[in-house]
PDB file of C-alpha atoms in Angstrom:
ATOM      1  CA  LEU A  32      13.926  53.577 -23.929  1.00  0.00           C
ATOM      2  CA  ILE A  33      17.446  53.395 -25.306  1.00  0.00           C
ATOM      3  CA  ARG A  34      20.351  52.920 -22.968  1.00  0.00           C
ATOM      4  CA  PRO A  35      23.854  51.517 -23.012  1.00  0.00           C
ATOM      5  CA  HIS A  36      24.418  48.310 -21.181  1.00  0.00           C
ATOM      6  CA  PRO A  37      27.755  47.733 -19.453  1.00  0.00           C
ATOM      7  CA  GLY A  38      29.703  45.893 -22.088  1.00  0.00           C
ATOM      8  CA  PRO A  39      29.489  46.257 -25.846  1.00  0.00           C
ATOM      9  CA  LYS A  40      25.739  46.288 -26.334  1.00  0.00           C
ATOM     10  CA  LEU A  41      22.837  48.670 -26.579  1.00  0.00           C
ATOM     11  CA  GLN A  42      19.403  47.890 -25.173  1.00  0.00           C
ATOM     12  CA  VAL A  43      16.423  49.295 -27.049  1.00  0.00           C
ATOM     13  CA  ILE A  44      13.021  48.846 -25.422  1.00  0.00           C
ATOM     14  CA  SER A  45       9.976  49.872 -27.395  1.00  0.00           C
ATOM     15  CA  THR A  46       6.378  50.056 -26.338  1.00  0.00           C
ATOM     16  CA  TYR A  47       3.585  50.402 -28.809  1.00  0.00           C
ATOM     17  CA  CYS A  48       1.268  53.342 -28.655  1.00  0.00           C
ATOM     18  CA  LYS A  49      -1.120  54.593 -31.272  1.00  0.00           C
ATOM     19  CA  PRO A  50       0.917  57.131 -33.232  1.00  0.00           C
ATOM     20  CA  THR A  51      -0.288  60.667 -33.332  1.00  0.00           C
ATOM     21  CA  ALA A  52       1.126  63.570 -35.289  1.00  0.00           C
ATOM     22  CA  ARG A  53       2.933  64.715 -32.153  1.00  0.00           C
ATOM     23  CA  THR A  54       4.512  61.327 -31.342  1.00  0.00           C
ATOM     24  CA  ARG A  55       5.590  60.835 -34.979  1.00  0.00           C
ATOM     25  CA  TRP A  56       7.229  64.284 -34.915  1.00  0.00           C
ATOM     26  CA  ARG A  57       8.988  63.586 -31.603  1.00  0.00           C
ATOM     27  CA  GLN A  58      10.244  60.184 -32.803  1.00  0.00           C
ATOM     28  CA  ARG A  59      11.639  61.716 -35.991  1.00  0.00           C
ATOM     29  CA  ILE A  60      13.383  64.477 -34.053  1.00  0.00           C
ATOM     30  CA  HIS A  61      14.800  62.392 -31.194  1.00  0.00           C
ATOM     31  CA  LEU A  62      15.366  58.814 -32.369  1.00  0.00           C
ATOM     32  CA  LEU A  63      18.497  59.201 -34.525  1.00  0.00           C
ATOM     33  CA  PRO A  64      20.347  61.563 -32.157  1.00  0.00           C
ATOM     34  CA  THR A  65      19.481  59.320 -29.209  1.00  0.00           C
ATOM     35  CA  LEU A  66      20.664  56.169 -30.992  1.00  0.00           C
ATOM     36  CA  ALA A  67      23.908  57.882 -32.009  1.00  0.00           C
ATOM     37  CA  HIS A  68      24.496  59.263 -28.496  1.00  0.00           C
ATOM     38  CA  GLU A  69      23.915  55.906 -26.818  1.00  0.00           C
ATOM     39  CA  SER A  70      25.945  54.077 -29.488  1.00  0.00           C
ATOM     40  CA  HIS A  71      28.919  56.264 -28.590  1.00  0.00           C
ATOM     41  CA  HIS A  72      28.538  55.142 -24.974  1.00  0.00           C
ATOM     42  CA  VAL A  73      28.611  51.524 -26.157  1.00  0.00           C
ATOM     43  CA  MET A  74      31.855  52.169 -28.061  1.00  0.00           C
ATOM     44  CA  ARG A  75      33.321  53.820 -24.954  1.00  0.00           C
ATOM     45  CA  TRP A  76      32.287  50.853 -22.807  1.00  0.00           C
ATOM     46  CA  ARG A  77      33.763  48.441 -25.353  1.00  0.00           C
ATOM     47  CA  ASP A  78      37.099  50.148 -25.997  1.00  0.00           C
ATOM     48  CA  GLY A  79      37.608  52.720 -23.265  1.00  0.00           C
ATOM     49  CA  GLU A  80      36.739  53.492 -19.693  1.00  0.00           C
ATOM     50  CA  GLY A  81      32.972  53.567 -20.124  1.00  0.00           C
ATOM     51  CA  HIS A  82      31.507  56.337 -18.011  1.00  0.00           C
ATOM     52  CA  GLY A  83      34.338  55.942 -15.502  1.00  0.00           C
ATOM     53  CA  THR A  84      33.856  56.857 -11.847  1.00  0.00           C
ATOM     54  CA  THR A  85      34.808  60.527 -11.591  1.00  0.00           C
ATOM     55  CA  ILE A  86      33.107  63.785 -12.427  1.00  0.00           C
ATOM     56  CA  LEU A  87      35.661  64.355 -15.202  1.00  0.00           C
ATOM     57  CA  SER A  88      35.024  60.935 -16.752  1.00  0.00           C
ATOM     58  CA  PHE A  89      31.250  61.523 -16.630  1.00  0.00           C
ATOM     59  CA  LEU A  90      31.600  64.954 -18.267  1.00  0.00           C
ATOM     60  CA  VAL A  91      33.857  63.564 -20.995  1.00  0.00           C
ATOM     61  CA  ALA A  92      31.653  60.523 -21.726  1.00  0.00           C
ATOM     62  CA  GLU A  93      28.510  62.627 -22.081  1.00  0.00           C
ATOM     63  CA  GLY A  94      30.240  65.465 -23.926  1.00  0.00           C
ATOM     64  CA  LEU A  95      31.779  63.100 -26.472  1.00  0.00           C
ATOM     65  CA  ALA A  96      28.460  61.292 -26.970  1.00  0.00           C
ATOM     66  CA  THR A  97      26.675  64.613 -27.495  1.00  0.00           C
ATOM     67  CA  HIS A  98      29.238  65.766 -30.066  1.00  0.00           C
ATOM     68  CA  PHE A  99      29.184  62.359 -31.785  1.00  0.00           C
ATOM     69  CA  ALA A 100      25.389  62.484 -32.100  1.00  0.00           C
ATOM     70  CA  ALA A 101      25.691  65.947 -33.618  1.00  0.00           C
ATOM     71  CA  SER A 102      28.261  64.730 -36.145  1.00  0.00           C
ATOM     72  CA  VAL A 103      26.001  61.828 -37.166  1.00  0.00           C
ATOM     73  CA  THR A 104      22.860  63.928 -37.543  1.00  0.00           C
ATOM     74  CA  GLY A 105      24.489  67.075 -38.917  1.00  0.00           C
ATOM     75  CA  ASN A 106      22.888  69.124 -36.148  1.00  0.00           C
ATOM     76  CA  PRO A 107      25.162  71.544 -34.309  1.00  0.00           C
ATOM     77  CA  VAL A 108      25.864  71.151 -30.607  1.00  0.00           C
ATOM     78  CA  VAL A 109      24.257  74.091 -28.861  1.00  0.00           C
ATOM     79  CA  LEU A 110      26.991  75.368 -26.580  1.00  0.00           C
ATOM     80  CA  ASP A 111      26.310  77.434 -23.533  1.00  0.00           C
ATOM     81  CA  HIS A 112      29.056  80.032 -23.012  1.00  0.00           C
ATOM     82  CA  THR A 113      27.676  81.577 -19.880  1.00  0.00           C
ATOM     83  CA  ALA A 114      29.120  82.444 -16.523  1.00  0.00           C
ATOM     84  CA  GLU A 115      27.001  79.624 -15.118  1.00  0.00           C
ATOM     85  CA  VAL A 116      28.850  77.026 -17.232  1.00  0.00           C
ATOM     86  CA  ARG A 117      32.173  78.556 -16.171  1.00  0.00           C
ATOM     87  CA  ASP A 118      31.093  78.376 -12.511  1.00  0.00           C
ATOM     88  CA  LEU A 119      29.955  74.761 -12.933  1.00  0.00           C
ATOM     89  CA  ALA A 120      33.295  73.868 -14.524  1.00  0.00           C
ATOM     90  CA  GLN A 121      35.088  75.501 -11.580  1.00  0.00           C
ATOM     91  CA  ARG A 122      32.945  73.449  -9.219  1.00  0.00           C
ATOM     92  CA  ALA A 123      33.728  70.250 -11.161  1.00  0.00           C
ATOM     93  CA  LEU A 124      37.455  71.019 -10.838  1.00  0.00           C
ATOM     94  CA  ARG A 125      37.105  71.547  -7.089  1.00  0.00           C
ATOM     95  CA  ASP A 126      35.112  68.322  -6.743  1.00  0.00           C
ATOM     96  CA  LEU A 127      37.487  66.112  -8.765  1.00  0.00           C
ATOM     97  CA  GLY A 128      38.299  63.086  -6.691  1.00  0.00           C
ATOM     98  CA  THR A 129      35.813  63.910  -3.912  1.00  0.00           C
ATOM     99  CA  GLY A 130      32.736  62.123  -5.234  1.00  0.00           C
ATOM    100  CA  LYS A 131      32.604  58.830  -7.034  1.00  0.00           C
ATOM    101  CA  GLY A 132      30.076  56.580  -8.579  1.00  0.00           C
ATOM    102  CA  MET A 133      26.600  56.905  -9.958  1.00  0.00           C
ATOM    103  CA  ALA A 134      25.338  59.083  -7.110  1.00  0.00           C
ATOM    104  CA  GLU A 135      27.696  61.794  -8.379  1.00  0.00           C
ATOM    105  CA  TYR A 136      26.530  61.180 -11.949  1.00  0.00           C
ATOM    106  CA  ARG A 137      22.891  61.554 -10.920  1.00  0.00           C
ATOM    107  CA  LYS A 138      23.622  64.900  -9.232  1.00  0.00           C
ATOM    108  CA  TRP A 139      25.416  66.369 -12.235  1.00  0.00           C
ATOM    109  CA  PHE A 140      23.192  65.034 -15.006  1.00  0.00           C
ATOM    110  CA  LEU A 141      19.737  64.537 -13.484  1.00  0.00           C
ATOM    111  CA  GLY A 142      19.935  67.424 -11.029  1.00  0.00           C
ATOM    112  CA  ASP A 143      20.037  67.758  -7.266  1.00  0.00           C
ATOM    113  CA  ASP A 144      18.326  70.720  -5.622  1.00  0.00           C
ATOM    114  CA  SER A 145      20.190  70.233  -2.342  1.00  0.00           C
ATOM    115  CA  ALA A 146      23.515  70.391  -4.232  1.00  0.00           C
ATOM    116  CA  GLY A 147      22.369  73.353  -6.321  1.00  0.00           C
ATOM    117  CA  LEU A 148      22.658  71.451  -9.591  1.00  0.00           C
ATOM    118  CA  GLN A 149      19.975  71.814 -12.246  1.00  0.00           C
ATOM    119  CA  PRO A 150      19.072  68.854 -14.480  1.00  0.00           C
ATOM    120  CA  GLY A 151      21.437  68.751 -17.442  1.00  0.00           C
ATOM    121  CA  ALA A 152      24.254  70.728 -15.797  1.00  0.00           C
ATOM    122  CA  GLY A 153      26.740  67.969 -16.578  1.00  0.00           C
ATOM    123  CA  TYR A 154      25.706  67.814 -20.236  1.00  0.00           C
ATOM    124  CA  ARG A 155      26.270  71.557 -20.585  1.00  0.00           C
ATOM    125  CA  VAL A 156      29.734  71.439 -19.022  1.00  0.00           C
ATOM    126  CA  GLY A 157      30.688  68.197 -20.789  1.00  0.00           C
ATOM    127  CA  SER A 158      29.720  69.615 -24.171  1.00  0.00           C
ATOM    128  CA  ALA A 159      31.767  72.763 -23.515  1.00  0.00           C
ATOM    129  CA  VAL A 160      34.793  70.723 -22.380  1.00  0.00           C
ATOM    130  CA  VAL A 161      34.707  68.494 -25.467  1.00  0.00           C
ATOM    131  CA  ALA A 162      34.172  71.492 -27.770  1.00  0.00           C
ATOM    132  CA  TRP A 163      37.294  73.159 -26.324  1.00  0.00           C
ATOM    133  CA  TYR A 164      39.281  69.917 -26.651  1.00  0.00           C
ATOM    134  CA  LEU A 165      38.232  69.405 -30.283  1.00  0.00           C
ATOM    135  CA  ARG A 166      38.979  73.040 -31.159  1.00  0.00           C
ATOM    136  CA  GLU A 167      42.480  72.841 -29.660  1.00  0.00           C
ATOM    137  CA  ASN A 168      43.418  69.278 -30.647  1.00  0.00           C
ATOM    138  CA  GLY A 169      41.315  68.417 -33.662  1.00  0.00           C
ATOM    139  CA  GLY A 170      39.936  64.970 -34.184  1.00  0.00           C
ATOM    140  CA  ASP A 171      36.389  63.782 -34.240  1.00  0.00           C
ATOM    141  CA  PRO A 172      34.286  62.590 -31.326  1.00  0.00           C
ATOM    142  CA  GLY A 173      33.723  59.159 -32.867  1.00  0.00           C
ATOM    143  CA  ALA A 174      37.461  58.488 -33.025  1.00  0.00           C
ATOM    144  CA  LEU A 175      37.951  59.671 -29.427  1.00  0.00           C
ATOM    145  CA  HIS A 176      35.661  57.070 -27.867  1.00  0.00           C
ATOM    146  CA  ALA A 177      38.594  55.285 -26.201  1.00  0.00           C
ATOM    147  CA  GLU A 178      40.447  58.463 -25.144  1.00  0.00           C
ATOM    148  CA  ASP A 179      41.276  58.575 -21.434  1.00  0.00           C
ATOM    149  CA  SER A 180      39.186  61.225 -19.714  1.00  0.00           C
ATOM    150  CA  ARG A 181      42.285  62.593 -17.965  1.00  0.00           C
ATOM    151  CA  CYS A 182      43.399  63.934 -21.364  1.00  0.00           C
ATOM    152  CA  PHE A 183      40.503  66.400 -21.101  1.00  0.00           C
ATOM    153  CA  ARG A 184      41.556  67.972 -17.809  1.00  0.00           C
ATOM    154  CA  ALA A 185      43.204  70.960 -19.531  1.00  0.00           C
ATOM    155  CA  ALA A 186      39.946  71.500 -21.430  1.00  0.00           C
ATOM    156  CA  LEU A 187      37.967  71.510 -18.179  1.00  0.00           C
ATOM    157  CA  GLU A 188      40.454  73.999 -16.719  1.00  0.00           C
ATOM    158  CA  ALA A 189      40.100  76.206 -19.816  1.00  0.00           C
ATOM    159  CA  VAL A 190      36.294  76.201 -19.601  1.00  0.00           C
ATOM    160  CA  ALA A 191      36.559  77.000 -15.879  1.00  0.00           C
ATOM    161  CA  SER A 192      38.755  80.027 -16.609  1.00  0.00           C
ATOM    162  CA  SER A 193      36.814  81.351 -19.623  1.00  0.00           C
TER     163      SER A 193
END
């Protein structure tokens, strides 16, 4: 388990299990991107707004961390340019300021059947928002760790209208 801790630290919890070919493959595939992703969150907690408390701040934090992990590993971010992502971005715009806190985060990132949100919806929208921002403004996701999430509102609006 790797997760950011509020404040400038990263908690890594490891449990031993007898390695198999499958677990060795999964560790090789997932460990570096996960460490990079969570390290970006630590930088954002240290120098910026952390995850913040709004849907926009959650989308930006996760989108930047996803793009940062991709830049560290050399793997591309798989972007989803579908009508569903556009519709989710429109919904995020409508919901700005209406929901706050981790309950809203859980709905958007872990899924909520009653709200019609699939697991990972927030990652998909956040990645699209950050991709648009980077395309229009340049920069790299590592250097943007302290950027105020409100700077990404135009990017969210662009994804919602694409």
